[in-house]
């Protein structure tokens, strides 16, 4: 029996989505998937977020929808109940980590220091979100962690752009990057899903890997 692929290995870029209108969730997700980005992080920053996760989970079977900005055990429960297939947090505590571990879905707790990485490794967690990536030291910082902490893999998020993403993806301890550049505000306002698909395809091509893999249900 083969294990499900890691969230970090689904595509080179994990779109970080803020949805104000749940009616936009399905066409937006379909555009991202058509462009080669099946893993989609819907941030729990708006009242529409859980409805958006629920709609994508129900209507876009090729999407692997997750919930981001998860900061409490209640948020974990609500996200999983809505259909989230992975969880992402900007940081972590032991309480939040226990809730994410108990959720039954993959999770990426956020870190920004070597001490936080060591603490997670001690707890058996090897995949993490590096946030806020640019403000916390960017590629230079992650490169410096690769030698002493080879067991940690990261999804850098926060200030990552189309221009800077390749440098992150070239690092041995980076599985994917999180970003929003394929979701420009004017395209979302205009509901220009064709443009979103085009930008997603460009992002999916940043590294030669199969962006069509999905987590086992």
PDB file of C-alpha atoms in Angstrom:
ATOM      1  CA  UNK A   1       0.000   0.000   0.000  1.00  0.00           C
ATOM      2  CA  UNK A   2       1.470   3.371  -1.016  1.00  0.00           C
ATOM      3  CA  UNK A   3       1.217   6.349   1.284  1.00  0.00           C
ATOM      4  CA  UNK A   4      -0.534   9.535   0.240  1.00  0.00           C
ATOM      5  CA  UNK A   5       1.755  12.242  -1.110  1.00  0.00           C
ATOM      6  CA  UNK A   6       2.650  15.105   1.176  1.00  0.00           C
ATOM      7  CA  UNK A   7       0.902  18.450   0.833  1.00  0.00           C
ATOM      8  CA  UNK A   8       4.374  19.807   0.050  1.00  0.00           C
ATOM      9  CA  UNK A   9       4.607  17.576  -3.015  1.00  0.00           C
ATOM     10  CA  UNK A  10       1.278  18.238  -4.711  1.00  0.00           C
ATOM     11  CA  UNK A  11       2.503  21.231  -6.726  1.00  0.00           C
ATOM     12  CA  UNK A  12       5.356  23.736  -6.593  1.00  0.00           C
ATOM     13  CA  UNK A  13       2.970  26.483  -5.465  1.00  0.00           C
ATOM     14  CA  UNK A  14       0.198  26.434  -2.867  1.00  0.00           C
ATOM     15  CA  UNK A  15      -2.271  29.248  -3.641  1.00  0.00           C
ATOM     16  CA  UNK A  16      -3.228  31.172  -0.503  1.00  0.00           C
ATOM     17  CA  UNK A  17      -6.818  32.273  -1.055  1.00  0.00           C
ATOM     18  CA  UNK A  18      -8.874  34.881   0.792  1.00  0.00           C
ATOM     19  CA  UNK A  19     -12.537  34.558  -0.216  1.00  0.00           C
ATOM     20  CA  UNK A  20     -15.071  37.263   0.618  1.00  0.00           C
ATOM     21  CA  UNK A  21     -17.953  35.757  -1.351  1.00  0.00           C
ATOM     22  CA  UNK A  22     -18.484  32.007  -1.093  1.00  0.00           C
ATOM     23  CA  UNK A  23     -20.113  32.065  -4.542  1.00  0.00           C
ATOM     24  CA  UNK A  24     -16.655  32.679  -6.016  1.00  0.00           C
ATOM     25  CA  UNK A  25     -15.103  29.624  -4.374  1.00  0.00           C
ATOM     26  CA  UNK A  26     -16.016  26.970  -6.930  1.00  0.00           C
ATOM     27  CA  UNK A  27     -15.108  28.854 -10.144  1.00  0.00           C
ATOM     28  CA  UNK A  28     -11.887  30.095  -8.537  1.00  0.00           C
ATOM     29  CA  UNK A  29     -10.930  26.571  -7.453  1.00  0.00           C
ATOM     30  CA  UNK A  30     -11.750  25.167 -10.878  1.00  0.00           C
ATOM     31  CA  UNK A  31      -9.496  27.783 -12.486  1.00  0.00           C
ATOM     32  CA  UNK A  32      -6.599  26.936 -10.153  1.00  0.00           C
ATOM     33  CA  UNK A  33      -7.001  23.194 -10.722  1.00  0.00           C
ATOM     34  CA  UNK A  34      -7.234  23.669 -14.501  1.00  0.00           C
ATOM     35  CA  UNK A  35      -3.996  25.640 -14.315  1.00  0.00           C
ATOM     36  CA  UNK A  36      -2.220  22.802 -12.509  1.00  0.00           C
ATOM     37  CA  UNK A  37      -2.508  23.868  -8.857  1.00  0.00           C
ATOM     38  CA  UNK A  38      -4.757  21.298  -7.156  1.00  0.00           C
ATOM     39  CA  UNK A  39      -3.854  22.127  -3.545  1.00  0.00           C
ATOM     40  CA  UNK A  40      -5.695  25.258  -2.395  1.00  0.00           C
ATOM     41  CA  UNK A  41      -5.363  26.927   1.001  1.00  0.00           C
ATOM     42  CA  UNK A  42      -8.481  28.890   1.920  1.00  0.00           C
ATOM     43  CA  UNK A  43      -7.610  31.196   4.797  1.00  0.00           C
ATOM     44  CA  UNK A  44     -10.030  31.428   7.697  1.00  0.00           C
ATOM     45  CA  UNK A  45      -9.918  35.231   7.648  1.00  0.00           C
ATOM     46  CA  UNK A  46     -13.415  35.994   6.361  1.00  0.00           C
ATOM     47  CA  UNK A  47     -16.958  34.972   7.300  1.00  0.00           C
ATOM     48  CA  UNK A  48     -17.244  33.221   3.923  1.00  0.00           C
ATOM     49  CA  UNK A  49     -14.187  30.996   4.412  1.00  0.00           C
ATOM     50  CA  UNK A  50     -15.815  27.861   5.833  1.00  0.00           C
ATOM     51  CA  UNK A  51     -18.625  27.984   3.287  1.00  0.00           C
ATOM     52  CA  UNK A  52     -15.955  28.312   0.589  1.00  0.00           C
ATOM     53  CA  UNK A  53     -14.104  25.247   1.881  1.00  0.00           C
ATOM     54  CA  UNK A  54     -17.387  23.340   2.007  1.00  0.00           C
ATOM     55  CA  UNK A  55     -18.304  24.288  -1.559  1.00  0.00           C
ATOM     56  CA  UNK A  56     -14.907  23.411  -3.018  1.00  0.00           C
ATOM     57  CA  UNK A  57     -14.852  20.080  -1.191  1.00  0.00           C
ATOM     58  CA  UNK A  58     -18.296  19.217  -2.523  1.00  0.00           C
ATOM     59  CA  UNK A  59     -18.089  20.526  -6.085  1.00  0.00           C
ATOM     60  CA  UNK A  60     -14.446  20.428  -7.215  1.00  0.00           C
ATOM     61  CA  UNK A  61     -13.344  16.805  -6.791  1.00  0.00           C
ATOM     62  CA  UNK A  62      -9.921  17.352  -8.329  1.00  0.00           C
ATOM     63  CA  UNK A  63      -9.070  20.042  -5.779  1.00  0.00           C
ATOM     64  CA  UNK A  64      -7.310  19.300  -2.502  1.00  0.00           C
ATOM     65  CA  UNK A  65      -8.784  22.053  -0.382  1.00  0.00           C
ATOM     66  CA  UNK A  66      -7.241  23.011   2.918  1.00  0.00           C
ATOM     67  CA  UNK A  67      -7.776  25.657   5.572  1.00  0.00           C
ATOM     68  CA  UNK A  68      -5.197  28.263   6.480  1.00  0.00           C
ATOM     69  CA  UNK A  69      -4.880  30.766   9.322  1.00  0.00           C
ATOM     70  CA  UNK A  70      -5.950  27.996  11.702  1.00  0.00           C
ATOM     71  CA  UNK A  71      -5.168  29.358  15.169  1.00  0.00           C
ATOM     72  CA  UNK A  72      -7.357  27.418  17.621  1.00  0.00           C
ATOM     73  CA  UNK A  73      -8.705  23.927  18.286  1.00  0.00           C
ATOM     74  CA  UNK A  74     -12.187  25.221  17.426  1.00  0.00           C
ATOM     75  CA  UNK A  75     -10.816  26.384  14.078  1.00  0.00           C
ATOM     76  CA  UNK A  76      -9.362  22.935  13.492  1.00  0.00           C
ATOM     77  CA  UNK A  77     -12.698  21.264  14.188  1.00  0.00           C
ATOM     78  CA  UNK A  78     -14.671  23.681  12.043  1.00  0.00           C
ATOM     79  CA  UNK A  79     -12.269  23.398   9.104  1.00  0.00           C
ATOM     80  CA  UNK A  80     -12.258  19.606   9.100  1.00  0.00           C
ATOM     81  CA  UNK A  81     -16.038  19.501   9.468  1.00  0.00           C
ATOM     82  CA  UNK A  82     -16.298  21.753   6.400  1.00  0.00           C
ATOM     83  CA  UNK A  83     -14.187  19.339   4.369  1.00  0.00           C
ATOM     84  CA  UNK A  84     -10.634  20.663   4.704  1.00  0.00           C
ATOM     85  CA  UNK A  85      -8.111  18.005   3.725  1.00  0.00           C
ATOM     86  CA  UNK A  86      -5.134  19.753   5.267  1.00  0.00           C
ATOM     87  CA  UNK A  87      -4.526  22.531   7.792  1.00  0.00           C
ATOM     88  CA  UNK A  88      -2.053  25.410   7.865  1.00  0.00           C
ATOM     89  CA  UNK A  89      -1.294  27.665  10.824  1.00  0.00           C
ATOM     90  CA  UNK A  90       0.820  30.836  11.029  1.00  0.00           C
ATOM     91  CA  UNK A  91       2.372  29.585  14.270  1.00  0.00           C
ATOM     92  CA  UNK A  92       1.807  26.903  16.853  1.00  0.00           C
ATOM     93  CA  UNK A  93       1.360  26.047  20.506  1.00  0.00           C
ATOM     94  CA  UNK A  94       1.224  22.617  22.071  1.00  0.00           C
ATOM     95  CA  UNK A  95      -2.554  22.966  22.392  1.00  0.00           C
ATOM     96  CA  UNK A  96      -2.995  23.849  18.719  1.00  0.00           C
ATOM     97  CA  UNK A  97      -0.518  21.181  17.655  1.00  0.00           C
ATOM     98  CA  UNK A  98      -2.427  18.514  19.595  1.00  0.00           C
ATOM     99  CA  UNK A  99      -5.665  19.560  17.921  1.00  0.00           C
ATOM    100  CA  UNK A 100      -4.126  19.484  14.451  1.00  0.00           C
ATOM    101  CA  UNK A 101      -2.492  16.128  15.124  1.00  0.00           C
ATOM    102  CA  UNK A 102      -5.796  14.749  16.361  1.00  0.00           C
ATOM    103  CA  UNK A 103      -7.711  16.025  13.337  1.00  0.00           C
ATOM    104  CA  UNK A 104      -6.724  13.106  11.132  1.00  0.00           C
ATOM    105  CA  UNK A 105      -5.622  15.344   8.245  1.00  0.00           C
ATOM    106  CA  UNK A 106      -2.126  16.582   7.298  1.00  0.00           C
ATOM    107  CA  UNK A 107      -1.032  19.898   8.782  1.00  0.00           C
ATOM    108  CA  UNK A 108       1.687  22.510   8.394  1.00  0.00           C
ATOM    109  CA  UNK A 109       2.381  24.401  11.624  1.00  0.00           C
ATOM    110  CA  UNK A 110       4.035  27.766  11.146  1.00  0.00           C
ATOM    111  CA  UNK A 111       7.604  28.522  12.260  1.00  0.00           C
ATOM    112  CA  UNK A 112       9.992  31.432  11.864  1.00  0.00           C
ATOM    113  CA  UNK A 113      12.955  30.484  14.087  1.00  0.00           C
ATOM    114  CA  UNK A 114      15.389  27.589  14.462  1.00  0.00           C
ATOM    115  CA  UNK A 115      14.147  26.960  18.002  1.00  0.00           C
ATOM    116  CA  UNK A 116      10.579  26.486  16.775  1.00  0.00           C
ATOM    117  CA  UNK A 117      11.799  24.048  14.136  1.00  0.00           C
ATOM    118  CA  UNK A 118      13.766  22.048  16.726  1.00  0.00           C
ATOM    119  CA  UNK A 119      10.740  21.963  19.026  1.00  0.00           C
ATOM    120  CA  UNK A 120       8.546  20.555  16.249  1.00  0.00           C
ATOM    121  CA  UNK A 121      11.164  17.984  15.268  1.00  0.00           C
ATOM    122  CA  UNK A 122      11.253  16.863  18.914  1.00  0.00           C
ATOM    123  CA  UNK A 123       7.496  16.336  18.659  1.00  0.00           C
ATOM    124  CA  UNK A 124       7.782  14.266  15.496  1.00  0.00           C
ATOM    125  CA  UNK A 125       6.663  16.962  13.063  1.00  0.00           C
ATOM    126  CA  UNK A 126       8.872  17.304   9.978  1.00  0.00           C
ATOM    127  CA  UNK A 127       6.786  19.421   7.584  1.00  0.00           C
ATOM    128  CA  UNK A 128       6.178  23.079   8.392  1.00  0.00           C
ATOM    129  CA  UNK A 129       5.133  26.443   7.040  1.00  0.00           C
ATOM    130  CA  UNK A 130       7.943  29.036   7.143  1.00  0.00           C
ATOM    131  CA  UNK A 131       6.172  32.321   7.844  1.00  0.00           C
ATOM    132  CA  UNK A 132       6.503  35.194   7.204  1.00  0.00           C
ATOM    133  CA  UNK A 133       9.109  33.980   4.758  1.00  0.00           C
ATOM    134  CA  UNK A 134      10.595  37.199   3.400  1.00  0.00           C
ATOM    135  CA  UNK A 135      10.426  39.083   6.702  1.00  0.00           C
ATOM    136  CA  UNK A 136      11.911  36.133   8.615  1.00  0.00           C
ATOM    137  CA  UNK A 137      15.047  35.837   6.490  1.00  0.00           C
ATOM    138  CA  UNK A 138      13.967  34.389   3.168  1.00  0.00           C
ATOM    139  CA  UNK A 139      16.097  31.959   1.218  1.00  0.00           C
ATOM    140  CA  UNK A 140      19.266  32.777   3.148  1.00  0.00           C
ATOM    141  CA  UNK A 141      17.659  31.765   6.421  1.00  0.00           C
ATOM    142  CA  UNK A 142      16.188  28.542   5.049  1.00  0.00           C
ATOM    143  CA  UNK A 143      19.505  27.639   3.434  1.00  0.00           C
ATOM    144  CA  UNK A 144      21.215  28.057   6.801  1.00  0.00           C
ATOM    145  CA  UNK A 145      18.744  25.626   8.402  1.00  0.00           C
ATOM    146  CA  UNK A 146      19.285  22.864   5.846  1.00  0.00           C
ATOM    147  CA  UNK A 147      22.639  21.741   7.261  1.00  0.00           C
ATOM    148  CA  UNK A 148      21.920  21.461  10.996  1.00  0.00           C
ATOM    149  CA  UNK A 149      18.228  20.529  10.590  1.00  0.00           C
ATOM    150  CA  UNK A 150      17.987  18.285   7.515  1.00  0.00           C
ATOM    151  CA  UNK A 151      14.866  16.565   8.828  1.00  0.00           C
ATOM    152  CA  UNK A 152      12.684  19.647   8.360  1.00  0.00           C
ATOM    153  CA  UNK A 153      10.867  20.518   5.125  1.00  0.00           C
ATOM    154  CA  UNK A 154       9.118  23.797   4.511  1.00  0.00           C
ATOM    155  CA  UNK A 155       6.458  25.666   2.596  1.00  0.00           C
ATOM    156  CA  UNK A 156       7.686  29.281   2.728  1.00  0.00           C
ATOM    157  CA  UNK A 157       4.785  31.760   2.664  1.00  0.00           C
ATOM    158  CA  UNK A 158       4.630  35.498   3.101  1.00  0.00           C
ATOM    159  CA  UNK A 159       6.027  37.875   0.517  1.00  0.00           C
ATOM    160  CA  UNK A 160       6.927  35.129  -1.961  1.00  0.00           C
ATOM    161  CA  UNK A 161       6.443  36.223  -5.580  1.00  0.00           C
ATOM    162  CA  UNK A 162       6.723  34.771  -9.059  1.00  0.00           C
ATOM    163  CA  UNK A 163      10.204  36.300  -9.243  1.00  0.00           C
ATOM    164  CA  UNK A 164      11.441  34.947  -5.903  1.00  0.00           C
ATOM    165  CA  UNK A 165       9.723  31.541  -5.928  1.00  0.00           C
ATOM    166  CA  UNK A 166      12.357  29.729  -8.051  1.00  0.00           C
ATOM    167  CA  UNK A 167      15.108  30.563  -5.546  1.00  0.00           C
ATOM    168  CA  UNK A 168      13.039  29.050  -2.741  1.00  0.00           C
ATOM    169  CA  UNK A 169      12.129  25.974  -4.791  1.00  0.00           C
ATOM    170  CA  UNK A 170      15.809  25.335  -5.525  1.00  0.00           C
ATOM    171  CA  UNK A 171      16.526  24.797  -1.818  1.00  0.00           C
ATOM    172  CA  UNK A 172      16.768  21.156  -0.669  1.00  0.00           C
ATOM    173  CA  UNK A 173      14.496  21.734   2.336  1.00  0.00           C
ATOM    174  CA  UNK A 174      11.663  23.441   0.445  1.00  0.00           C
ATOM    175  CA  UNK A 175       8.827  21.329  -0.920  1.00  0.00           C
ATOM    176  CA  UNK A 176       6.618  24.119  -2.245  1.00  0.00           C
ATOM    177  CA  UNK A 177       5.935  27.807  -1.724  1.00  0.00           C
ATOM    178  CA  UNK A 178       2.729  29.554  -0.753  1.00  0.00           C
ATOM    179  CA  UNK A 179       1.658  32.646  -2.622  1.00  0.00           C
ATOM    180  CA  UNK A 180      -1.088  34.922  -3.847  1.00  0.00           C
ATOM    181  CA  UNK A 181       0.361  36.363  -7.046  1.00  0.00           C
ATOM    182  CA  UNK A 182      -1.807  34.114  -9.248  1.00  0.00           C
ATOM    183  CA  UNK A 183      -4.855  35.705  -7.581  1.00  0.00           C
ATOM    184  CA  UNK A 184      -4.544  39.430  -8.358  1.00  0.00           C
ATOM    185  CA  UNK A 185      -7.238  41.569  -6.775  1.00  0.00           C
ATOM    186  CA  UNK A 186      -8.442  43.032 -10.056  1.00  0.00           C
ATOM    187  CA  UNK A 187      -8.909  39.583 -11.583  1.00  0.00           C
ATOM    188  CA  UNK A 188     -10.898  38.410  -8.561  1.00  0.00           C
ATOM    189  CA  UNK A 189     -13.052  41.535  -8.574  1.00  0.00           C
ATOM    190  CA  UNK A 190     -13.776  41.036 -12.284  1.00  0.00           C
ATOM    191  CA  UNK A 191     -14.230  37.278 -11.777  1.00  0.00           C
ATOM    192  CA  UNK A 192     -11.716  36.785 -14.583  1.00  0.00           C
ATOM    193  CA  UNK A 193     -11.211  33.071 -13.987  1.00  0.00           C
ATOM    194  CA  UNK A 194      -9.424  32.675 -17.329  1.00  0.00           C
ATOM    195  CA  UNK A 195      -6.691  34.995 -16.141  1.00  0.00           C
ATOM    196  CA  UNK A 196      -6.438  33.116 -12.846  1.00  0.00           C
ATOM    197  CA  UNK A 197      -6.042  29.867 -14.779  1.00  0.00           C
ATOM    198  CA  UNK A 198      -3.298  31.372 -16.947  1.00  0.00           C
ATOM    199  CA  UNK A 199      -1.393  32.654 -13.919  1.00  0.00           C
ATOM    200  CA  UNK A 200      -1.859  29.323 -12.145  1.00  0.00           C
ATOM    201  CA  UNK A 201      -0.415  27.485 -15.130  1.00  0.00           C
ATOM    202  CA  UNK A 202       2.616  29.755 -15.073  1.00  0.00           C
ATOM    203  CA  UNK A 203       3.083  29.057 -11.353  1.00  0.00           C
ATOM    204  CA  UNK A 204       2.645  25.301 -11.828  1.00  0.00           C
ATOM    205  CA  UNK A 205       5.430  25.349 -14.402  1.00  0.00           C
ATOM    206  CA  UNK A 206       7.998  26.773 -11.992  1.00  0.00           C
ATOM    207  CA  UNK A 207       9.338  23.320 -11.295  1.00  0.00           C
ATOM    208  CA  UNK A 208       9.056  20.138 -13.304  1.00  0.00           C
ATOM    209  CA  UNK A 209       6.884  18.009 -11.087  1.00  0.00           C
ATOM    210  CA  UNK A 210       3.468  16.426 -11.387  1.00  0.00           C
ATOM    211  CA  UNK A 211       1.012  19.015 -10.122  1.00  0.00           C
ATOM    212  CA  UNK A 212      -1.922  16.705 -10.646  1.00  0.00           C
ATOM    213  CA  UNK A 213      -1.368  14.383  -7.730  1.00  0.00           C
ATOM    214  CA  UNK A 214      -3.864  14.542  -4.909  1.00  0.00           C
ATOM    215  CA  UNK A 215      -4.089  13.276  -1.363  1.00  0.00           C
ATOM    216  CA  UNK A 216      -5.978  10.037  -0.949  1.00  0.00           C
ATOM    217  CA  UNK A 217      -9.476  10.636   0.303  1.00  0.00           C
TER     218      UNK A 217
END
